[in-house]
Every structure is written in C-alpha cells, then in structure tokens.
C-alpha cells in the first residue's frame, strides 16, 4: 500500500507541476469553462472535434494540484479517442472518485487515471478531481459551455 501511495503522490505531483497539453488549441471548435468555488479551481477545456473524434484536447486554468493533475491526465488519456469513449471514461472516473464503483465496473481501462482512486477518502477533493471531467462534457455538448460544481 505504501508503494501505491508513493506512486499516486509522484504522478499527481508530476502532472500538477508539469501539466501536459497546458495551452489553448488555436483552431479549437469546442470549449467550456469550469469553476469549483469550494476550492477555487478554474479550468477551461479546449477541444478540436472532428465529428465524434477528439482530434486534439488541451486545457488552461489555475487551481490545486489535484484539479490540475486530473485535467492533465484527462487530456493525455482522451487524445484521438471518440466522444463515446470520453463519456465512458467520465462515468467510470466519477464513480471511482465518489467511491460508488460496484464490482461490475472494470476500472482497468482507466489506466493511469486510476491514481485518483484514493480521492474517495477525501470528500472535499472529489469535486477537484471531477471538475475537469464535468467541464469536458460541457465542452463536448456545447461550443461554448460554462459549468460550476455548486
Ligand atoms: Zn481543488
């Protein structure tokens, strides 16, 4: 368990300090802003959608290490995936961080995103970890979305 804990810390720290895809896509055609007033996390997700394919995905924003690392790992997981994959990832991820995943849910497909499994022990952080994902959904559904966790 100690090792797992270290891995979790390391990956989250790495992605919060050096977030991947931390930029605005110049020719993005979908975007959304997300806000978590509880913690002060603010994020904008940019998408380049070609029909159902996520050709490119990026984000900008400021917030705690958890929200930033979650957004960074989300963008690396979803590039060149379909929006259907994105919805599936969203459901699994949100269930996982809320600790609602029943035994029937296979989390293996989440890959590195499984490091956020431990978040369920910290209810205050659940919104931080899931904010990028709610913002992503808003971006897929609208060309210019806005969401708040409150
Ligand atoms: Zn936060």
PDB file of C-alpha atoms and ligand atoms in Angstrom:
ATOM      1  CA  UNK A   1       0.000   0.000   0.000  1.00  0.00           C
ATOM      2  CA  UNK A   2       2.883   2.323   0.802  1.00  0.00           C
ATOM      3  CA  UNK A   3       4.233   1.905  -2.716  1.00  0.00           C
ATOM      4  CA  UNK A   4       0.872   2.653  -4.262  1.00  0.00           C
ATOM      5  CA  UNK A   5       0.645   5.760  -2.154  1.00  0.00           C
ATOM      6  CA  UNK A   6       4.057   6.913  -3.379  1.00  0.00           C
ATOM      7  CA  UNK A   7       3.141   6.267  -6.989  1.00  0.00           C
ATOM      8  CA  UNK A   8      -0.038   8.264  -6.528  1.00  0.00           C
ATOM      9  CA  UNK A   9       1.857  11.156  -4.992  1.00  0.00           C
ATOM     10  CA  UNK A  10       4.540  11.105  -7.665  1.00  0.00           C
ATOM     11  CA  UNK A  11       2.214  11.022 -10.651  1.00  0.00           C
ATOM     12  CA  UNK A  12      -0.085  13.709  -9.248  1.00  0.00           C
ATOM     13  CA  UNK A  13       2.865  15.943  -8.349  1.00  0.00           C
ATOM     14  CA  UNK A  14       4.461  15.466 -11.754  1.00  0.00           C
ATOM     15  CA  UNK A  15       1.270  16.323 -13.649  1.00  0.00           C
ATOM     16  CA  UNK A  16       0.419  19.281 -11.414  1.00  0.00           C
ATOM     17  CA  UNK A  17       3.900  20.780 -11.767  1.00  0.00           C
ATOM     18  CA  UNK A  18       4.321  19.979 -15.464  1.00  0.00           C
ATOM     19  CA  UNK A  19       0.790  19.757 -16.822  1.00  0.00           C
ATOM     20  CA  UNK A  20       0.518  18.149 -20.262  1.00  0.00           C
ATOM     21  CA  UNK A  21      -1.408  19.880 -23.054  1.00  0.00           C
ATOM     22  CA  UNK A  22      -1.455  23.074 -20.975  1.00  0.00           C
ATOM     23  CA  UNK A  23      -2.253  25.550 -23.749  1.00  0.00           C
ATOM     24  CA  UNK A  24      -5.090  26.800 -25.879  1.00  0.00           C
ATOM     25  CA  UNK A  25      -5.618  24.936 -29.141  1.00  0.00           C
ATOM     26  CA  UNK A  26      -5.671  27.685 -31.733  1.00  0.00           C
ATOM     27  CA  UNK A  27      -8.232  26.090 -34.047  1.00  0.00           C
ATOM     28  CA  UNK A  28     -10.398  24.546 -31.348  1.00  0.00           C
ATOM     29  CA  UNK A  29     -14.096  24.326 -32.176  1.00  0.00           C
ATOM     30  CA  UNK A  30     -15.468  23.478 -28.722  1.00  0.00           C
ATOM     31  CA  UNK A  31     -14.588  24.798 -25.286  1.00  0.00           C
ATOM     32  CA  UNK A  32     -16.012  25.175 -21.803  1.00  0.00           C
ATOM     33  CA  UNK A  33     -15.132  26.876 -18.547  1.00  0.00           C
ATOM     34  CA  UNK A  34     -15.473  25.072 -15.242  1.00  0.00           C
ATOM     35  CA  UNK A  35     -15.393  26.511 -11.758  1.00  0.00           C
ATOM     36  CA  UNK A  36     -15.221  24.851  -8.356  1.00  0.00           C
ATOM     37  CA  UNK A  37     -15.995  27.620  -5.827  1.00  0.00           C
ATOM     38  CA  UNK A  38     -15.342  25.287  -2.893  1.00  0.00           C
ATOM     39  CA  UNK A  39     -11.631  25.171  -3.678  1.00  0.00           C
ATOM     40  CA  UNK A  40     -11.204  27.992  -6.195  1.00  0.00           C
ATOM     41  CA  UNK A  41     -10.294  25.710  -9.094  1.00  0.00           C
ATOM     42  CA  UNK A  42     -10.845  27.239 -12.504  1.00  0.00           C
ATOM     43  CA  UNK A  43     -10.343  25.427 -15.764  1.00  0.00           C
ATOM     44  CA  UNK A  44     -11.037  25.866 -19.454  1.00  0.00           C
ATOM     45  CA  UNK A  45     -11.081  22.777 -21.657  1.00  0.00           C
ATOM     46  CA  UNK A  46     -10.429  23.178 -25.401  1.00  0.00           C
ATOM     47  CA  UNK A  47     -11.399  20.575 -27.971  1.00  0.00           C
ATOM     48  CA  UNK A  48     -10.888  20.061 -31.641  1.00  0.00           C
ATOM     49  CA  UNK A  49     -13.734  17.744 -32.574  1.00  0.00           C
ATOM     50  CA  UNK A  50     -13.986  16.127 -35.978  1.00  0.00           C
ATOM     51  CA  UNK A  51     -17.432  14.580 -35.894  1.00  0.00           C
ATOM     52  CA  UNK A  52     -17.113  12.146 -32.963  1.00  0.00           C
ATOM     53  CA  UNK A  53     -13.326  12.093 -32.833  1.00  0.00           C
ATOM     54  CA  UNK A  54     -11.335  14.122 -30.318  1.00  0.00           C
ATOM     55  CA  UNK A  55      -8.512  15.181 -32.611  1.00  0.00           C
ATOM     56  CA  UNK A  56      -6.969  17.456 -30.025  1.00  0.00           C
ATOM     57  CA  UNK A  57      -7.639  18.365 -26.402  1.00  0.00           C
ATOM     58  CA  UNK A  58      -5.992  20.860 -24.087  1.00  0.00           C
ATOM     59  CA  UNK A  59      -6.694  22.967 -21.020  1.00  0.00           C
ATOM     60  CA  UNK A  60      -5.729  26.117 -19.181  1.00  0.00           C
ATOM     61  CA  UNK A  61      -6.526  27.172 -15.661  1.00  0.00           C
ATOM     62  CA  UNK A  62      -5.457  27.550 -12.109  1.00  0.00           C
ATOM     63  CA  UNK A  63      -6.225  25.527  -9.051  1.00  0.00           C
ATOM     64  CA  UNK A  64      -4.997  22.914  -6.639  1.00  0.00           C
ATOM     65  CA  UNK A  65      -2.647  20.066  -7.515  1.00  0.00           C
ATOM     66  CA  UNK A  66      -5.488  17.539  -7.721  1.00  0.00           C
ATOM     67  CA  UNK A  67      -7.567  19.509 -10.240  1.00  0.00           C
ATOM     68  CA  UNK A  68      -4.546  20.316 -12.379  1.00  0.00           C
ATOM     69  CA  UNK A  69      -3.183  16.763 -12.374  1.00  0.00           C
ATOM     70  CA  UNK A  70      -6.642  15.391 -13.114  1.00  0.00           C
ATOM     71  CA  UNK A  71      -7.035  17.734 -16.106  1.00  0.00           C
ATOM     72  CA  UNK A  72      -3.546  16.928 -17.364  1.00  0.00           C
ATOM     73  CA  UNK A  73      -4.057  13.158 -17.174  1.00  0.00           C
ATOM     74  CA  UNK A  74      -7.513  13.517 -18.740  1.00  0.00           C
ATOM     75  CA  UNK A  75      -6.091  15.260 -21.825  1.00  0.00           C
ATOM     76  CA  UNK A  76      -3.400  12.600 -22.288  1.00  0.00           C
ATOM     77  CA  UNK A  77      -5.996   9.822 -21.963  1.00  0.00           C
ATOM     78  CA  UNK A  78      -8.517  11.227 -24.447  1.00  0.00           C
ATOM     79  CA  UNK A  79      -6.491  12.454 -27.410  1.00  0.00           C
ATOM     80  CA  UNK A  80      -7.610  10.577 -30.546  1.00  0.00           C
ATOM     81  CA  UNK A  81     -10.441   8.901 -28.660  1.00  0.00           C
ATOM     82  CA  UNK A  82     -14.109   9.214 -29.591  1.00  0.00           C
ATOM     83  CA  UNK A  83     -16.663  11.227 -27.631  1.00  0.00           C
ATOM     84  CA  UNK A  84     -18.281   7.884 -26.792  1.00  0.00           C
ATOM     85  CA  UNK A  85     -15.019   6.783 -25.155  1.00  0.00           C
ATOM     86  CA  UNK A  86     -14.944  10.114 -23.325  1.00  0.00           C
ATOM     87  CA  UNK A  87     -18.440   9.518 -21.849  1.00  0.00           C
ATOM     88  CA  UNK A  88     -17.418   6.028 -20.791  1.00  0.00           C
ATOM     89  CA  UNK A  89     -14.231   7.327 -19.128  1.00  0.00           C
ATOM     90  CA  UNK A  90     -16.254  10.096 -17.468  1.00  0.00           C
ATOM     91  CA  UNK A  91     -18.721   7.644 -15.918  1.00  0.00           C
ATOM     92  CA  UNK A  92     -16.024   5.324 -14.636  1.00  0.00           C
ATOM     93  CA  UNK A  93     -13.864   8.139 -13.313  1.00  0.00           C
ATOM     94  CA  UNK A  94     -16.663   9.928 -11.461  1.00  0.00           C
ATOM     95  CA  UNK A  95     -17.890   6.651  -9.955  1.00  0.00           C
ATOM     96  CA  UNK A  96     -14.345   5.841  -8.867  1.00  0.00           C
ATOM     97  CA  UNK A  97     -13.600   9.146  -7.123  1.00  0.00           C
ATOM     98  CA  UNK A  98     -17.012   9.095  -5.429  1.00  0.00           C
ATOM     99  CA  UNK A  99     -16.339   5.545  -4.275  1.00  0.00           C
ATOM    100  CA  UNK A 100     -19.521   4.384  -5.994  1.00  0.00           C
ATOM    101  CA  UNK A 101     -17.954   1.859  -8.317  1.00  0.00           C
ATOM    102  CA  UNK A 102     -19.581  -1.500  -7.854  1.00  0.00           C
ATOM    103  CA  UNK A 103     -17.745  -4.713  -8.578  1.00  0.00           C
ATOM    104  CA  UNK A 104     -19.152  -4.864 -12.075  1.00  0.00           C
ATOM    105  CA  UNK A 105     -17.236  -1.787 -13.158  1.00  0.00           C
ATOM    106  CA  UNK A 106     -13.868  -2.534 -14.695  1.00  0.00           C
ATOM    107  CA  UNK A 107     -11.511   0.315 -13.852  1.00  0.00           C
ATOM    108  CA  UNK A 108      -8.533  -1.201 -15.668  1.00  0.00           C
ATOM    109  CA  UNK A 109      -9.379   0.696 -18.833  1.00  0.00           C
ATOM    110  CA  UNK A 110      -8.835   3.971 -16.994  1.00  0.00           C
ATOM    111  CA  UNK A 111      -5.097   3.268 -16.979  1.00  0.00           C
ATOM    112  CA  UNK A 112      -3.126   5.951 -15.159  1.00  0.00           C
ATOM    113  CA  UNK A 113      -6.334   7.714 -14.172  1.00  0.00           C
ATOM    114  CA  UNK A 114      -6.694   5.034 -11.504  1.00  0.00           C
ATOM    115  CA  UNK A 115      -4.247   7.020  -9.356  1.00  0.00           C
ATOM    116  CA  UNK A 116      -7.256   9.139  -8.362  1.00  0.00           C
ATOM    117  CA  UNK A 117      -8.882   6.153  -6.694  1.00  0.00           C
ATOM    118  CA  UNK A 118      -7.605   7.429  -3.330  1.00  0.00           C
ATOM    119  CA  UNK A 119      -9.552  10.676  -3.724  1.00  0.00           C
ATOM    120  CA  UNK A 120     -12.698   8.979  -2.414  1.00  0.00           C
ATOM    121  CA  UNK A 121     -11.119   9.121   1.057  1.00  0.00           C
ATOM    122  CA  UNK A 122     -11.135  12.922   0.833  1.00  0.00           C
ATOM    123  CA  UNK A 123     -14.685  14.121   0.060  1.00  0.00           C
ATOM    124  CA  UNK A 124     -13.564  17.751  -0.313  1.00  0.00           C
ATOM    125  CA  UNK A 125     -11.214  16.725  -3.128  1.00  0.00           C
ATOM    126  CA  UNK A 126     -13.813  14.779  -5.131  1.00  0.00           C
ATOM    127  CA  UNK A 127     -15.013  17.981  -6.819  1.00  0.00           C
ATOM    128  CA  UNK A 128     -11.422  18.995  -7.587  1.00  0.00           C
ATOM    129  CA  UNK A 129     -10.721  15.693  -9.333  1.00  0.00           C
ATOM    130  CA  UNK A 130     -14.006  15.581 -11.247  1.00  0.00           C
ATOM    131  CA  UNK A 131     -14.149  19.269 -12.298  1.00  0.00           C
ATOM    132  CA  UNK A 132     -12.084  18.749 -15.488  1.00  0.00           C
ATOM    133  CA  UNK A 133     -14.385  15.879 -16.483  1.00  0.00           C
ATOM    134  CA  UNK A 134     -17.596  17.857 -15.982  1.00  0.00           C
ATOM    135  CA  UNK A 135     -16.017  20.701 -17.949  1.00  0.00           C
ATOM    136  CA  UNK A 136     -15.100  18.255 -20.709  1.00  0.00           C
ATOM    137  CA  UNK A 137     -18.716  17.098 -21.015  1.00  0.00           C
ATOM    138  CA  UNK A 138     -19.881  20.704 -21.240  1.00  0.00           C
ATOM    139  CA  UNK A 139     -17.315  21.315 -23.982  1.00  0.00           C
ATOM    140  CA  UNK A 140     -18.452  18.278 -25.979  1.00  0.00           C
ATOM    141  CA  UNK A 141     -22.114  19.221 -25.686  1.00  0.00           C
ATOM    142  CA  UNK A 142     -21.770  22.926 -26.380  1.00  0.00           C
ATOM    143  CA  UNK A 143     -19.493  25.060 -28.450  1.00  0.00           C
ATOM    144  CA  UNK A 144     -19.094  27.480 -25.565  1.00  0.00           C
ATOM    145  CA  UNK A 145     -20.093  25.993 -22.232  1.00  0.00           C
ATOM    146  CA  UNK A 146     -19.856  27.085 -18.621  1.00  0.00           C
ATOM    147  CA  UNK A 147     -20.306  24.968 -15.513  1.00  0.00           C
ATOM    148  CA  UNK A 148     -19.960  25.247 -11.765  1.00  0.00           C
ATOM    149  CA  UNK A 149     -19.778  22.423  -9.254  1.00  0.00           C
ATOM    150  CA  UNK A 150     -22.070  24.319  -6.859  1.00  0.00           C
TER     151      UNK A 150
HETATM  152 ZN1  LIG B   1      -9.172  21.911  -5.848  1.00  0.00          ZN
END
